[in-house]
Amino acid sequence: MSLKLSVLDLCPVPSGFTPSDAIANSIALAQAVETFGYHRYWFAEHHNTAMLACSAPELLIARVAAATTTLRVGSGGIMLPNHSPLKVAELFRMLEAMFPTRIDLGLGRAPGTDPITASALRRNADDSDNFPQQLADLVGYLKDVMPEGHPHARVRAAPMGVACPPIWILGSSTYGAQVAAANGLGFVYAHHIVSEHAQEAMHLYRDRFRASALGQYPKAMLGVSVVCAETQEDATRLAATADLTMMRTRSGRRGEPVPSVEEALAYRYTAQEEGLRQYNRSRIHIGTPDQLRESLGALAAATHAEELVITSTIHDHASRVRSYALVAEALAD
């Protein structure tokens, strides 16, 4: 593939199924996309929601890495303010020790949940305002380079003697781009969350990138939401699930699973909800392989993305797998 393709899996729980089914679907999808030529398989971190089973991405990473052989597997991302930097360092050193050269550590600054749940996750209410220091501490533990005078300078992340996995910064604004560039890290812009600033953030990242011990050159990915099918009619129909799921998420309605197409089509949107649906729809690439070859190719060219990490909110597992297969075929050399 001239443009690398990867997967961002939120481990959606389809209505009528259980979280165990959702996890089994993720394992099966990872094994399938490996055969399609995908490069990475990343898990997001979300909390206090019935529609997603990804509250512990580190466990999902270990399970999928064990079930595959060539995929890089990682987090997209670990929400660093929710965790101790030392604990994250130890988790990912352990994963790197178990699956050498196949682990990625993607980091985010958002909580991955609502404010009340975030406060339950975090020891200190102001942790989210200290992301640069948390990142510096994490890198210090992973590279064994804690600065002299640091209160935890003598602490070492175990297991020791394990290579530092590649670190990526996730963002939906220019803030993440600046952090990634200043530290010589890879950057992933979340177009599937906020599409408006994609070009600005990706260009800023490349312009301000400074080489470091963590990275000698810029590496830029774009997170995109995609629904692909053999016909436009089928793709549009499948996308009804994503419409309702995203609207519920934006409205704070996290207590319902991912709806089926039939449930989504039967739902009657209020005027306000319809506005959210239309906005959400503007961020999803929906269509046939030929249509997506054009739209995704144009987006990648405009943002200078080297890789697309694709998330697909589709209720039916077979249709979800097929969507990823069609995208791979469309963008293959």
XYZ file of C-alpha atoms in Angstrom:
333
model
C 0.000 0.000 0.000
C 1.332 3.448 -0.918
C -0.580 4.814 2.086
C -0.283 2.714 5.232
C -3.540 1.646 6.822
C -4.143 0.868 10.468
C -7.102 0.279 12.788
C -8.379 2.225 15.770
C -10.722 -0.087 17.674
C -13.077 1.277 20.321
C -14.343 -2.255 20.951
C -18.005 -1.349 20.290
C -20.658 -3.406 22.091
C -23.475 -4.031 19.578
C -27.045 -4.120 20.860
C -28.126 -7.709 21.422
C -24.577 -8.763 22.323
C -22.311 -8.713 25.380
C -18.943 -7.081 26.122
C -17.415 -10.555 25.795
C -18.825 -10.723 22.269
C -17.357 -7.290 21.522
C -13.898 -8.389 22.640
C -14.164 -11.587 20.596
C -15.103 -9.428 17.597
C -12.006 -7.288 18.143
C -9.737 -10.322 18.210
C -11.320 -11.679 15.036
C -11.107 -8.280 13.321
C -7.423 -7.935 14.198
C -6.692 -11.352 12.727
C -8.630 -10.438 9.591
C -6.995 -7.052 8.968
C -3.593 -8.639 9.446
C -4.316 -10.699 6.333
C -5.547 -7.558 4.538
C -2.161 -5.869 4.984
C -2.946 -3.414 7.785
C 0.048 -2.091 9.700
C -1.166 -1.364 13.257
C -4.064 -2.225 15.516
C -4.705 0.272 18.285
C -7.230 0.362 21.123
C -8.780 3.511 22.554
C -9.452 4.179 26.237
C -13.014 5.040 27.299
C -14.791 4.778 30.642
C -18.311 4.671 32.072
C -20.042 3.772 28.815
C -22.181 0.780 27.853
C -21.410 1.155 24.154
C -17.659 0.486 24.364
C -15.600 -2.252 26.031
C -12.212 -0.513 26.013
C -11.687 0.699 29.571
C -8.392 -1.239 29.820
C -6.591 -0.980 26.455
C -3.424 -2.522 27.878
C -5.276 -5.822 28.395
C -6.749 -5.731 24.900
C -3.302 -4.985 23.459
C -1.841 -8.069 25.127
C -4.707 -10.271 23.953
C -4.569 -9.130 20.336
C -0.774 -9.171 20.156
C -0.897 -12.803 21.288
C -3.475 -13.610 18.594
C -1.527 -12.018 15.716
C 2.018 -12.172 14.377
C 2.844 -9.163 12.171
C 0.606 -6.324 13.352
C 1.995 -3.613 15.543
C -0.412 -3.358 18.476
C -0.844 -0.397 20.759
C -2.929 2.286 22.395
C -4.806 5.021 20.650
C -4.453 6.083 23.275
C -3.683 5.734 26.908
C -5.217 8.838 28.505
C -2.155 9.819 30.485
C -3.841 12.142 33.035
C -5.900 9.149 34.202
C -2.782 7.219 35.227
C 0.513 7.354 37.060
C 3.387 7.787 34.555
C 5.319 5.059 36.376
C 2.437 2.608 36.030
C 2.081 3.357 32.310
C 5.837 2.885 31.863
C 5.720 -0.480 33.618
C 2.680 -1.654 31.650
C 4.284 -0.836 28.319
C 7.693 -2.176 29.275
C 5.935 -5.407 30.160
C 4.085 -5.425 26.823
C 7.325 -4.674 24.962
C 9.057 -7.508 26.827
C 6.275 -9.922 25.850
C 5.999 -8.753 22.221
C 9.329 -7.145 21.265
C 9.260 -4.536 18.448
C 5.466 -4.809 18.020
C 4.159 -2.411 20.678
C 3.153 1.253 20.239
C 2.361 3.702 23.035
C -0.127 6.322 21.890
C -0.948 8.972 24.491
C -3.844 11.352 24.894
C -4.608 14.275 27.172
C -8.415 14.008 27.229
C -10.108 11.887 29.922
C -11.946 9.540 27.563
C -15.091 10.040 29.619
C -17.274 12.602 31.376
C -15.856 14.995 34.019
C -17.347 13.147 37.012
C -15.880 9.814 35.897
C -12.563 11.529 35.216
C -12.503 12.805 38.778
C -13.119 9.262 40.023
C -10.188 7.980 37.942
C -7.655 10.623 38.953
C -5.946 11.085 42.284
C -5.553 14.833 41.813
C -8.164 17.128 40.322
C -5.534 19.177 38.437
C -3.737 16.233 36.789
C -5.131 17.167 33.358
C -3.350 20.545 33.526
C 0.071 18.949 33.946
C 0.363 16.883 30.775
C 3.858 18.101 29.757
C 5.306 17.097 33.149
C 3.494 13.765 33.091
C 4.898 13.104 29.624
C 8.416 14.059 30.745
C 8.145 11.697 33.717
C 6.873 8.859 31.526
C 9.726 9.312 29.059
C 12.158 9.448 31.955
C 10.967 6.103 33.259
C 10.908 4.478 29.810
C 14.371 5.757 28.846
C 15.939 5.585 32.343
C 16.831 9.272 32.155
C 15.073 10.851 35.125
C 16.770 14.205 35.766
C 18.982 14.674 38.783
C 17.016 16.265 41.571
C 13.715 14.716 40.500
C 11.920 13.404 43.620
C 11.673 9.954 41.988
C 15.067 9.927 40.264
C 16.036 6.632 41.918
C 12.868 4.821 40.824
C 13.173 2.443 37.857
C 10.293 1.077 35.822
C 10.219 -2.712 35.834
C 10.926 -4.919 34.015
C 14.276 -3.229 33.523
C 16.451 -3.406 30.435
C 13.490 -3.282 28.042
C 13.473 -1.021 24.981
C 11.213 2.018 24.938
C 8.296 1.430 22.528
C 7.582 4.176 19.986
C 5.571 7.002 21.556
C 2.842 8.868 19.701
C 0.839 11.903 20.775
C -2.860 11.954 19.890
C -4.683 15.221 19.470
C -7.726 16.952 18.014
C -6.201 20.452 18.058
C -2.855 22.123 17.503
C -1.879 21.522 21.148
C -1.054 17.861 20.599
C 0.828 18.734 17.425
C 3.010 21.172 19.349
C 3.753 18.665 22.114
C 4.641 15.933 19.623
C 6.832 18.253 17.561
C 8.693 19.693 20.560
C 9.556 16.218 21.858
C 10.398 14.520 18.567
C 7.424 12.172 18.807
C 4.964 10.809 16.262
C 1.642 12.636 15.942
C -1.875 11.378 15.240
C -4.595 13.896 14.482
C -8.107 12.735 15.427
C -10.035 13.827 12.338
C -12.823 11.439 13.398
C -13.386 13.627 16.483
C -12.717 17.149 15.175
C -12.211 17.545 11.444
C -11.807 21.325 11.260
C -8.178 21.686 12.368
C -6.655 18.679 10.609
C -4.590 20.501 8.004
C -3.435 23.212 10.395
C -2.353 20.726 13.069
C -0.600 18.341 10.685
C 1.288 21.145 8.935
C 2.254 22.774 12.240
C 3.602 19.436 13.471
C 5.924 19.055 10.491
C 7.016 22.686 10.526
C 7.969 22.660 14.218
C 9.319 19.126 14.547
C 12.576 18.894 16.468
C 14.588 15.679 16.342
C 15.310 14.022 19.684
C 16.402 10.720 21.154
C 12.781 9.644 20.735
C 12.507 10.411 17.031
C 14.737 11.745 14.275
C 12.049 12.695 11.781
C 8.316 13.517 11.817
C 5.783 10.692 11.613
C 2.203 11.772 10.987
C -0.988 9.737 11.084
C -4.600 10.722 10.636
C -7.479 9.089 12.526
C -10.528 8.789 10.260
C -14.030 7.369 10.571
C -14.987 5.161 7.625
C -17.963 3.091 6.482
C -17.394 1.223 3.213
C -19.623 -1.182 1.279
C -20.008 -2.425 -2.283
C -22.754 0.107 -3.025
C -23.454 3.648 -1.868
C -26.889 2.547 -0.694
C -25.452 -0.177 1.531
C -22.761 2.122 2.929
C -25.295 4.833 3.759
C -27.546 2.300 5.427
C -24.710 0.905 7.558
C -23.703 4.431 8.557
C -27.038 4.962 10.322
C -25.491 3.097 13.263
C -22.598 5.559 13.432
C -25.013 8.493 13.188
C -27.012 7.475 16.250
C -23.990 6.286 18.223
C -22.124 9.557 17.753
C -25.206 11.638 18.527
C -25.747 9.758 21.773
C -22.085 10.156 22.694
C -22.132 13.891 22.029
C -25.331 14.173 24.076
C -23.813 12.356 27.055
C -26.047 9.307 26.602
C -23.522 6.582 27.340
C -25.831 3.978 28.844
C -26.932 2.333 25.593
C -25.073 -0.131 23.367
C -24.238 0.473 19.706
C -27.583 0.326 17.852
C -28.375 -1.934 14.942
C -29.156 -0.404 11.550
C -32.838 -1.130 12.099
C -32.816 0.582 15.506
C -30.959 3.565 14.108
C -33.267 3.984 11.123
C -36.323 3.795 13.367
C -35.015 6.508 15.706
C -36.664 9.903 15.421
C -34.208 12.769 15.908
C -35.229 16.026 17.514
C -34.191 19.214 15.717
C -31.220 19.620 18.053
C -30.207 15.973 17.666
C -30.472 16.277 13.901
C -27.980 19.126 14.040
C -25.547 16.879 15.900
C -26.181 14.060 13.440
C -25.400 16.304 10.491
C -22.186 17.546 12.109
C -21.111 14.006 12.925
C -21.930 12.861 9.404
C -19.606 15.522 7.992
C -16.661 13.752 9.652
C -17.382 10.230 8.359
C -16.157 8.923 5.022
C -19.017 6.852 3.643
C -19.148 5.146 0.280
C -17.897 2.532 -2.134
C -14.225 1.577 -2.534
C -13.875 3.896 -5.538
C -15.418 6.803 -3.655
C -13.222 6.233 -0.608
C -10.091 5.886 -2.709
C -10.771 9.424 -3.888
C -11.911 11.011 -0.614
C -9.358 9.364 1.669
C -6.584 9.907 -0.822
C -7.446 13.596 -1.083
C -7.559 13.976 2.707
C -4.200 12.244 3.134
C -2.655 14.439 0.454
C -4.052 17.643 1.962
C -2.724 16.826 5.427
C 0.487 15.069 4.315
C -0.511 12.025 6.372
C 1.688 8.987 5.876
C -0.807 6.628 7.447
C -4.543 6.431 8.108
C -5.768 4.819 11.307
C -9.372 3.881 10.639
C -12.271 3.456 13.031
C -15.578 2.004 11.828
C -18.752 2.033 13.925
C -20.740 -0.740 12.254
C -23.162 -2.943 14.187
C -22.837 -6.151 12.171
C -19.442 -7.778 12.675
C -19.237 -9.299 9.185
C -20.072 -5.931 7.590
C -17.426 -4.254 9.747
C -14.769 -6.719 8.638
C -15.882 -6.314 5.033
C -15.600 -2.533 5.294
C -11.945 -2.814 6.326
C -11.296 -5.312 3.526
C -12.788 -3.001 0.906
C -10.772 -0.019 2.109
C -7.569 -2.070 1.897
C -8.430 -3.122 -1.635
C -9.277 0.443 -2.615
C -5.995 1.923 -1.368
C -3.680 -0.926 -2.330
C -0.860 -0.234 -4.799
